[in-house]
PDB file of C-alpha atoms in Angstrom:
ATOM      1  CA  SER A   1       0.013   0.126  -0.001  1.00 47.00           C
ATOM      2  CA  GLN A   2       1.427   3.333  -1.039  1.00 50.00           C
ATOM      3  CA  GLN A   3       1.400   5.956   1.683  1.00 60.00           C
ATOM      4  CA  GLY A   4       2.978   8.795  -0.136  1.00 68.00           C
ATOM      5  CA  GLU A   5       2.024  10.298  -3.522  1.00 81.00           C
ATOM      6  CA  GLU A   6       4.432  12.717  -5.055  1.00 85.00           C
ATOM      7  CA  ASP A   7       3.144  15.554  -7.259  1.00 87.00           C
ATOM      8  CA  PRO A   8       4.076  16.307 -10.184  1.00 92.00           C
ATOM      9  CA  GLN A   9       4.932  12.950 -11.512  1.00 92.00           C
ATOM     10  CA  ALA A  10       7.374  14.635 -13.870  1.00 95.00           C
ATOM     11  CA  LEU A  11       9.006  18.183 -13.913  1.00 96.00           C
ATOM     12  CA  SER A  12      11.218  19.939 -16.414  1.00 97.00           C
ATOM     13  CA  ILE A  13      12.984  23.170 -15.770  1.00 97.00           C
ATOM     14  CA  GLN A  14      15.841  25.201 -16.858  1.00 97.00           C
ATOM     15  CA  GLU A  15      19.232  25.414 -14.820  1.00 97.00           C
ATOM     16  CA  GLY A  16      18.879  28.121 -12.272  1.00 97.00           C
ATOM     17  CA  GLU A  17      15.211  27.850 -11.789  1.00 97.00           C
ATOM     18  CA  ASN A  18      13.629  26.538  -8.701  1.00 97.00           C
ATOM     19  CA  ALA A  19      11.940  23.052  -8.458  1.00 97.00           C
ATOM     20  CA  THR A  20       9.270  22.211  -6.042  1.00 97.00           C
ATOM     21  CA  MET A  21       7.874  18.711  -5.446  1.00 96.00           C
ATOM     22  CA  ASN A  22       4.979  17.763  -3.213  1.00 96.00           C
ATOM     23  CA  CYS A  23       4.059  14.708  -1.183  1.00 95.00           C
ATOM     24  CA  SER A  24       0.956  13.830   0.321  1.00 94.00           C
ATOM     25  CA  TYR A  25       0.278  10.943   2.687  1.00 92.00           C
ATOM     26  CA  LYS A  26      -2.645   9.381   4.507  1.00 89.00           C
ATOM     27  CA  THR A  27      -1.980   8.436   7.842  1.00 86.00           C
ATOM     28  CA  SER A  28      -0.262   9.891  11.093  1.00 89.00           C
ATOM     29  CA  ILE A  29       3.600   9.890  10.805  1.00 90.00           C
ATOM     30  CA  ASN A  30       6.603   9.913  12.965  1.00 90.00           C
ATOM     31  CA  ASN A  31       8.779  11.315  10.157  1.00 93.00           C
ATOM     32  CA  LEU A  32       9.058  12.054   6.563  1.00 95.00           C
ATOM     33  CA  GLN A  33      12.087  11.618   4.360  1.00 95.00           C
ATOM     34  CA  TRP A  34      13.085  12.565   0.938  1.00 96.00           C
ATOM     35  CA  TYR A  35      15.407  10.495  -1.144  1.00 96.00           C
ATOM     36  CA  ARG A  36      17.089  11.103  -4.551  1.00 97.00           C
ATOM     37  CA  GLN A  37      17.632   8.380  -7.176  1.00 96.00           C
ATOM     38  CA  ASN A  38      19.854   8.818 -10.325  1.00 93.00           C
ATOM     39  CA  SER A  39      18.618   6.848 -13.072  1.00 86.00           C
ATOM     40  CA  GLY A  40      18.615   2.910 -12.157  1.00 78.00           C
ATOM     41  CA  ARG A  41      20.900   3.614  -9.186  1.00 87.00           C
ATOM     42  CA  GLY A  42      20.446   3.260  -5.340  1.00 90.00           C
ATOM     43  CA  LEU A  43      18.457   5.869  -3.385  1.00 95.00           C
ATOM     44  CA  VAL A  44      20.391   8.595  -1.629  1.00 96.00           C
ATOM     45  CA  HIS A  45      18.881  10.127   1.592  1.00 95.00           C
ATOM     46  CA  LEU A  46      18.661  13.836   1.310  1.00 97.00           C
ATOM     47  CA  ILE A  47      16.761  15.117   4.356  1.00 96.00           C
ATOM     48  CA  LEU A  48      14.597  13.722   7.229  1.00 95.00           C
ATOM     49  CA  ILE A  49      12.094  15.986   8.885  1.00 96.00           C
ATOM     50  CA  ARG A  50      10.143  14.826  12.070  1.00 94.00           C
ATOM     51  CA  SER A  51       6.520  15.210  12.933  1.00 93.00           C
ATOM     52  CA  ASN A  52       7.195  18.061  15.350  1.00 94.00           C
ATOM     53  CA  GLU A  53       9.261  20.065  12.825  1.00 96.00           C
ATOM     54  CA  ARG A  54       7.706  22.450  10.148  1.00 97.00           C
ATOM     55  CA  GLU A  55      10.673  23.301   8.100  1.00 97.00           C
ATOM     56  CA  LYS A  56      14.291  22.204   7.530  1.00 97.00           C
ATOM     57  CA  HIS A  57      17.166  23.190   5.254  1.00 96.00           C
ATOM     58  CA  SER A  58      20.182  21.393   3.952  1.00 95.00           C
ATOM     59  CA  GLY A  59      22.113  23.608   1.464  1.00 96.00           C
ATOM     60  CA  ARG A  60      19.934  24.322  -1.570  1.00 97.00           C
ATOM     61  CA  LEU A  61      17.232  21.987  -0.197  1.00 97.00           C
ATOM     62  CA  ARG A  62      14.256  23.257   1.770  1.00 98.00           C
ATOM     63  CA  VAL A  63      11.614  20.680   3.073  1.00 98.00           C
ATOM     64  CA  THR A  64       8.312  21.796   4.698  1.00 98.00           C
ATOM     65  CA  LEU A  65       5.904  19.546   6.643  1.00 97.00           C
ATOM     66  CA  ASP A  66       2.297  20.308   7.175  1.00 97.00           C
ATOM     67  CA  THR A  67       0.933  17.638   9.396  1.00 95.00           C
ATOM     68  CA  SER A  68      -2.697  19.062   9.349  1.00 95.00           C
ATOM     69  CA  LYS A  69      -2.795  18.760   5.582  1.00 95.00           C
ATOM     70  CA  LYS A  70      -0.778  15.612   5.615  1.00 94.00           C
ATOM     71  CA  SER A  71       1.727  16.869   3.005  1.00 96.00           C
ATOM     72  CA  SER A  72       5.161  17.912   2.704  1.00 97.00           C
ATOM     73  CA  SER A  73       7.190  19.865  -0.136  1.00 97.00           C
ATOM     74  CA  LEU A  74      10.782  19.726  -1.285  1.00 98.00           C
ATOM     75  CA  LEU A  75      12.245  22.814  -2.780  1.00 98.00           C
ATOM     76  CA  ILE A  76      15.515  22.781  -4.598  1.00 98.00           C
ATOM     77  CA  THR A  77      16.815  26.243  -5.411  1.00 97.00           C
ATOM     78  CA  ALA A  78      18.899  27.480  -8.226  1.00 97.00           C
ATOM     79  CA  SER A  79      18.762  23.972  -9.826  1.00 97.00           C
ATOM     80  CA  ARG A  80      21.678  22.498 -11.698  1.00 97.00           C
ATOM     81  CA  ALA A  81      21.817  19.872 -14.580  1.00 96.00           C
ATOM     82  CA  ALA A  82      23.305  17.551 -11.944  1.00 96.00           C
ATOM     83  CA  ASP A  83      19.977  17.785 -10.112  1.00 97.00           C
ATOM     84  CA  THR A  84      18.329  15.602 -12.817  1.00 97.00           C
ATOM     85  CA  ALA A  85      16.993  12.559 -11.114  1.00 97.00           C
ATOM     86  CA  SER A  86      13.902  11.003  -9.381  1.00 95.00           C
ATOM     87  CA  TYR A  87      12.754  12.134  -5.946  1.00 96.00           C
ATOM     88  CA  PHE A  88      10.970  10.064  -3.508  1.00 95.00           C
ATOM     89  CA  CYS A  89       9.193  10.798  -0.277  1.00 95.00           C
ATOM     90  CA  ALA A  90       8.973   8.260   2.261  1.00 93.00           C
ATOM     91  CA  THR A  91       7.039   8.038   5.516  1.00 92.00           C
ATOM     92  CA  GLY A  92       7.651   6.453   8.822  1.00 88.00           C
ATOM     93  CA  SER A  93       4.753   5.944  11.206  1.00 80.00           C
ATOM     94  CA  TYR A  94       4.473   5.309  14.973  1.00 77.00           C
ATOM     95  CA  ASN A  95       3.044   1.813  14.793  1.00 74.00           C
ATOM     96  CA  THR A  96       4.974   0.126  12.124  1.00 74.00           C
ATOM     97  CA  ASP A  97       8.670  -0.596  11.537  1.00 75.00           C
ATOM     98  CA  LYS A  98       8.322   0.101   7.728  1.00 79.00           C
ATOM     99  CA  LEU A  99       9.311   3.170   5.808  1.00 84.00           C
ATOM    100  CA  ILE A 100       6.773   3.419   2.970  1.00 87.00           C
ATOM    101  CA  PHE A 101       7.799   5.173  -0.186  1.00 90.00           C
ATOM    102  CA  GLY A 102       5.820   7.177  -2.655  1.00 90.00           C
ATOM    103  CA  THR A 103       6.137   6.723  -6.690  1.00 89.00           C
ATOM    104  CA  GLY A 104       8.395   9.668  -7.105  1.00 92.00           C
ATOM    105  CA  THR A 105       8.820  12.693  -9.109  1.00 95.00           C
ATOM    106  CA  ARG A 106      10.991  12.741 -12.179  1.00 95.00           C
ATOM    107  CA  LEU A 107      12.865  15.968 -12.406  1.00 97.00           C
ATOM    108  CA  GLN A 108      14.793  17.031 -15.619  1.00 97.00           C
ATOM    109  CA  VAL A 109      16.926  20.096 -15.470  1.00 97.00           C
ATOM    110  CA  PHE A 110      18.014  21.372 -18.858  1.00 96.00           C
ATOM    111  CA  PRO A 111      21.160  23.268 -19.061  1.00 92.00           C
TER     112      PRO A 111
ATOM    113  CA  GLU B   1      34.026   3.063   3.210  1.00 82.00           C
ATOM    114  CA  ALA B   2      30.469   2.549   4.785  1.00 81.00           C
ATOM    115  CA  GLN B   3      28.286   0.798   2.240  1.00 94.00           C
ATOM    116  CA  VAL B   4      25.705  -1.635   1.365  1.00 97.00           C
ATOM    117  CA  THR B   5      26.833  -4.285  -1.147  1.00 97.00           C
ATOM    118  CA  GLN B   6      24.479  -6.248  -3.428  1.00 97.00           C
ATOM    119  CA  ASN B   7      25.498  -8.930  -5.650  1.00 97.00           C
ATOM    120  CA  PRO B   8      24.847  -9.756  -8.469  1.00 97.00           C
ATOM    121  CA  ARG B   9      24.135  -6.245 -10.089  1.00 96.00           C
ATOM    122  CA  TYR B  10      22.571  -7.843 -13.088  1.00 96.00           C
ATOM    123  CA  LEU B  11      20.771 -11.268 -13.397  1.00 96.00           C
ATOM    124  CA  ILE B  12      19.111 -13.024 -16.142  1.00 96.00           C
ATOM    125  CA  THR B  13      17.489 -16.296 -15.253  1.00 95.00           C
ATOM    126  CA  VAL B  14      14.750 -18.818 -16.281  1.00 96.00           C
ATOM    127  CA  THR B  15      11.373 -19.485 -14.545  1.00 97.00           C
ATOM    128  CA  GLY B  16      11.831 -22.015 -11.662  1.00 96.00           C
ATOM    129  CA  LYS B  17      15.610 -21.892 -11.321  1.00 96.00           C
ATOM    130  CA  LYS B  18      16.225 -20.910  -7.810  1.00 97.00           C
ATOM    131  CA  LEU B  19      18.470 -17.720  -7.084  1.00 97.00           C
ATOM    132  CA  THR B  20      19.958 -15.837  -4.295  1.00 98.00           C
ATOM    133  CA  VAL B  21      20.700 -12.184  -4.161  1.00 98.00           C
ATOM    134  CA  THR B  22      23.228 -11.326  -1.508  1.00 98.00           C
ATOM    135  CA  CYS B  23      23.384  -8.134   0.660  1.00 98.00           C
ATOM    136  CA  SER B  24      26.057  -7.148   2.924  1.00 98.00           C
ATOM    137  CA  GLN B  25      26.430  -4.083   5.138  1.00 97.00           C
ATOM    138  CA  ASN B  26      29.675  -2.799   6.947  1.00 96.00           C
ATOM    139  CA  MET B  27      27.974  -0.180   9.296  1.00 95.00           C
ATOM    140  CA  ASN B  28      26.785  -2.610  12.152  1.00 94.00           C
ATOM    141  CA  HIS B  29      23.322  -1.593  11.249  1.00 94.00           C
ATOM    142  CA  GLU B  30      20.429  -3.343  13.032  1.00 93.00           C
ATOM    143  CA  TYR B  31      17.746  -3.029  10.472  1.00 93.00           C
ATOM    144  CA  MET B  32      17.901  -4.376   6.892  1.00 95.00           C
ATOM    145  CA  SER B  33      15.328  -4.487   4.265  1.00 95.00           C
ATOM    146  CA  TRP B  34      14.598  -5.689   0.634  1.00 97.00           C
ATOM    147  CA  TYR B  35      12.666  -3.593  -1.897  1.00 96.00           C
ATOM    148  CA  ARG B  36      11.558  -4.027  -5.494  1.00 96.00           C
ATOM    149  CA  GLN B  37      11.153  -1.158  -7.797  1.00 95.00           C
ATOM    150  CA  ASP B  38       8.756  -1.390 -10.675  1.00 93.00           C
ATOM    151  CA  PRO B  39       7.722   1.411 -13.221  1.00 87.00           C
ATOM    152  CA  GLY B  40       4.912   3.559 -11.789  1.00 83.00           C
ATOM    153  CA  LEU B  41       4.821   1.759  -8.446  1.00 85.00           C
ATOM    154  CA  GLY B  42       7.659   3.112  -6.737  1.00 85.00           C
ATOM    155  CA  LEU B  43       9.525   1.110  -4.073  1.00 91.00           C
ATOM    156  CA  ARG B  44       7.612  -1.682  -2.441  1.00 93.00           C
ATOM    157  CA  GLN B  45       8.974  -3.509   0.740  1.00 92.00           C
ATOM    158  CA  ILE B  46       9.387  -7.261   0.449  1.00 96.00           C
ATOM    159  CA  TYR B  47      10.926  -8.345   3.744  1.00 95.00           C
ATOM    160  CA  TYR B  48      12.663  -6.723   6.665  1.00 93.00           C
ATOM    161  CA  SER B  49      14.674  -7.551   9.641  1.00 94.00           C
ATOM    162  CA  MET B  50      15.164  -5.543  12.868  1.00 91.00           C
ATOM    163  CA  ASN B  51      18.020  -7.953  14.197  1.00 92.00           C
ATOM    164  CA  VAL B  52      19.625 -11.369  13.799  1.00 94.00           C
ATOM    165  CA  GLU B  53      17.159 -14.171  13.454  1.00 93.00           C
ATOM    166  CA  VAL B  54      14.261 -11.592  13.349  1.00 93.00           C
ATOM    167  CA  THR B  55      12.528 -11.072  10.079  1.00 95.00           C
ATOM    168  CA  ASP B  56       9.016 -10.000   9.011  1.00 92.00           C
ATOM    169  CA  LYS B  57       7.043  -9.499   5.776  1.00 93.00           C
ATOM    170  CA  GLY B  58       6.765  -6.385   4.044  1.00 91.00           C
ATOM    171  CA  ASP B  59       3.958  -5.442   1.479  1.00 89.00           C
ATOM    172  CA  VAL B  60       4.833  -7.979  -1.187  1.00 95.00           C
ATOM    173  CA  PRO B  61       6.559 -11.067   0.327  1.00 97.00           C
ATOM    174  CA  GLU B  62       4.948 -13.613  -1.764  1.00 97.00           C
ATOM    175  CA  GLY B  63       7.648 -15.736  -3.678  1.00 97.00           C
ATOM    176  CA  TYR B  64      10.428 -14.638  -1.731  1.00 98.00           C
ATOM    177  CA  LYS B  65      12.510 -15.697   1.350  1.00 98.00           C
ATOM    178  CA  VAL B  66      15.037 -14.073   3.560  1.00 98.00           C
ATOM    179  CA  SER B  67      17.295 -14.927   6.321  1.00 96.00           C
ATOM    180  CA  ARG B  68      19.347 -13.088   9.017  1.00 97.00           C
ATOM    181  CA  LYS B  69      21.777 -15.419  10.425  1.00 97.00           C
ATOM    182  CA  GLU B  70      24.448 -12.521  10.863  1.00 96.00           C
ATOM    183  CA  LYS B  71      23.978  -8.935  11.491  1.00 96.00           C
ATOM    184  CA  ARG B  72      25.818  -8.005   8.353  1.00 97.00           C
ATOM    185  CA  ASN B  73      24.163 -10.271   5.663  1.00 98.00           C
ATOM    186  CA  PHE B  74      20.745 -10.430   4.386  1.00 98.00           C
ATOM    187  CA  PRO B  75      20.089 -12.541   1.427  1.00 98.00           C
ATOM    188  CA  LEU B  76      17.088 -12.653  -0.844  1.00 98.00           C
ATOM    189  CA  ILE B  77      16.017 -15.968  -2.115  1.00 98.00           C
ATOM    190  CA  LEU B  78      13.791 -16.865  -4.910  1.00 97.00           C
ATOM    191  CA  GLU B  79      13.009 -20.338  -4.798  1.00 95.00           C
ATOM    192  CA  SER B  80      11.068 -20.618  -8.110  1.00 97.00           C
ATOM    193  CA  PRO B  81      11.446 -17.385  -9.810  1.00 97.00           C
ATOM    194  CA  SER B  82       8.544 -16.135 -12.268  1.00 97.00           C
ATOM    195  CA  PRO B  83       8.480 -13.687 -14.842  1.00 97.00           C
ATOM    196  CA  ASN B  84       6.323 -11.337 -12.538  1.00 96.00           C
ATOM    197  CA  GLN B  85       9.483 -11.054 -10.477  1.00 98.00           C
ATOM    198  CA  THR B  86      11.442  -9.405 -12.944  1.00 98.00           C
ATOM    199  CA  SER B  87      12.266  -6.138 -11.456  1.00 97.00           C
ATOM    200  CA  LEU B  88      14.969  -3.897  -9.772  1.00 96.00           C
ATOM    201  CA  TYR B  89      15.968  -4.921  -6.345  1.00 97.00           C
ATOM    202  CA  PHE B  90      17.370  -2.884  -3.575  1.00 97.00           C
ATOM    203  CA  CYS B  91      18.816  -3.922  -0.220  1.00 97.00           C
ATOM    204  CA  ALA B  92      18.846  -1.049   2.543  1.00 96.00           C
ATOM    205  CA  SER B  93      20.045  -0.881   6.151  1.00 95.00           C
ATOM    206  CA  SER B  94      19.510   1.412   9.037  1.00 92.00           C
ATOM    207  CA  LEU B  95      21.119   2.019  12.376  1.00 90.00           C
ATOM    208  CA  SER B  96      18.500   1.165  14.823  1.00 80.00           C
ATOM    209  CA  THR B  97      15.991  -1.640  14.860  1.00 74.00           C
ATOM    210  CA  SER B  98      13.167   0.746  13.677  1.00 75.00           C
ATOM    211  CA  GLY B  99      13.836   1.267  10.001  1.00 69.00           C
ATOM    212  CA  ALA B 100      10.877   3.491   9.767  1.00 74.00           C
ATOM    213  CA  LYS B 101      12.446   6.096  12.179  1.00 78.00           C
ATOM    214  CA  ASN B 102      15.899   6.487  10.715  1.00 83.00           C
ATOM    215  CA  ILE B 103      17.706   7.012   7.381  1.00 90.00           C
ATOM    216  CA  GLN B 104      18.111   4.097   5.290  1.00 92.00           C
ATOM    217  CA  TYR B 105      21.257   3.528   3.220  1.00 95.00           C
ATOM    218  CA  PHE B 106      20.562   1.749  -0.135  1.00 96.00           C
ATOM    219  CA  GLY B 107      22.847  -0.596  -2.192  1.00 97.00           C
ATOM    220  CA  ALA B 108      23.168  -0.055  -5.703  1.00 96.00           C
ATOM    221  CA  GLY B 109      20.606  -2.335  -6.866  1.00 96.00           C
ATOM    222  CA  THR B 110      20.195  -5.707  -8.794  1.00 97.00           C
ATOM    223  CA  ARG B 111      18.476  -5.802 -11.999  1.00 97.00           C
ATOM    224  CA  LEU B 112      16.786  -9.118 -12.435  1.00 97.00           C
ATOM    225  CA  SER B 113      15.183 -10.641 -15.488  1.00 97.00           C
ATOM    226  CA  VAL B 114      13.127 -13.854 -15.383  1.00 97.00           C
ATOM    227  CA  LEU B 115      12.427 -15.396 -18.733  1.00 96.00           C
TER     228      LEU B 115
END
């Protein structure tokens, strides 16, 4: 069962523009994580935000979490061609030991 | 270097021929997990393990087996592979026993084709 759903499914932008991806989920969570995957490769962790946090930054990444709306957004500022990848949100809940992944947003950044 | 190592990276096999995909981590992590990734479906968890000799089913366990005899290793076994198990497989590990509450570290993936 998919907990997170990313929106949009695909996004194409020019280098230097900002990219925003959204994630919606269904049940109460302990934390929400964002991962990046280059084509066919393993996932790499980007950022973890806990349910009592509203915003978190890491370099050019900004993540927000709105637990009342059960949604999160990932903002990549001043994007680069090297940011081209798929981005996944994943949610961890209080009552399971599983991290549940969404279906991902495919980001294409054109030079 | 801290890493999760999967082998093989690519595998083509035929229906019914038993196979094992190995996974090893060198970070002394408690939690290990297997996922499969299919187009349009994202990552789905197959099995996970919170500690040695402790394993549990994920969302899509049918047709798979796992074992956790040592902390560092978590092999995925397909006793009788079928074409619907053609997929990209990832092993992951996490520091604490609850993989849902911490960062997961992923292997590079194993692309399996079952003919």
